[in-house]
Amino acid sequence: MQMPIHLNYQGTTCAKCGAEFVAYKKDYFCPACGEVTAEYCDFAAETIATMKDHKQLYGNYFPQSWFSGSIADTVQGIIFELFDNYETEKPEDFTAFVLTQLEDAVWEEGQEHLAIQVEEIALEVFNIYRVDPDFKEGLLKEKPINPKLKEIQPKPADIPFDIDSGVGF
Ligand SMILES: [Zn+2]
């Protein structure tokens, strides 16, 4: 069975207040306390790449099973589901749709700032999504699977994961 693809990036932990968040912009800061972080992950682009792979592997952005082992996994899982719902419902106003989708989300204590993060990241992903010809209706499902993906094996959590190729080594 094909395994879902997880990022090597697990999220950033604030050095000052300990909040976990996704540093998806350069020179980003902790959304809970404002402390600047040096960490950075091109999260929207990585999420787009994973969405393409999952669509080809599963027919959906959200894989058959998705284990959230980190903040980054949690945020990606929400984004995958959101875009699956978006393609089913085809709402005209994406921003309003995102807000409706996130309305009932329940965040763990100390993770409430993720609501804003997910919203911002979803909009950033959407800006790539809407102009990327790969996402034209049905196209990804018909494309041959990237040969690289066939070699992806279940990855034990303690083995380093190459974020550039998306393949464990
Ligand atoms: Zn902080």
Coordinates of N, CA and C and ligand atoms in Angstrom, one line a residue, residues 14-19 21 30-35, ligand 1:
C14 N 8.4 27.9 19.8 CA 8.9 29.3 20.2 C 9.9 29.2 21.3
A15 N 11.1 29.8 21.2 CA 12.1 29.8 22.2 C 11.7 30.5 23.4
K16 N 10.8 31.5 23.3 CA 10.4 32.3 24.4 C 9.2 31.7 25.2
C17 N 8.2 31.4 24.5 CA 6.9 31.0 25.2 C 6.6 29.5 25.0
G18 N 7.3 28.8 24.1 CA 7.1 27.4 24.0 C 5.9 27.0 23.1
A19 N 5.2 28.0 22.5 CA 4.1 27.7 21.6 C 4.6 27.0 20.3
F21 N 4.2 26.4 16.3 CA 3.5 27.0 15.2 C 4.2 26.6 13.9
C30 N 6.6 34.3 16.4 CA 5.6 33.4 17.1 C 4.3 34.1 17.2
P31 N 3.2 33.4 16.7 CA 1.9 34.1 16.7 C 1.3 34.2 18.1
A32 N 1.9 33.6 19.1 CA 1.4 33.7 20.4 C 2.0 34.8 21.2
C33 N 3.4 35.0 21.0 CA 4.0 36.1 21.8 C 4.8 37.1 21.0
G34 N 5.0 36.8 19.7 CA 5.7 37.8 18.8 C 7.2 37.6 18.7
E35 N 7.8 36.6 19.4 CA 9.2 36.4 19.3 C 9.6 35.9 17.9
Ligands
ZN1 ZN 6.2 32.6 21.6

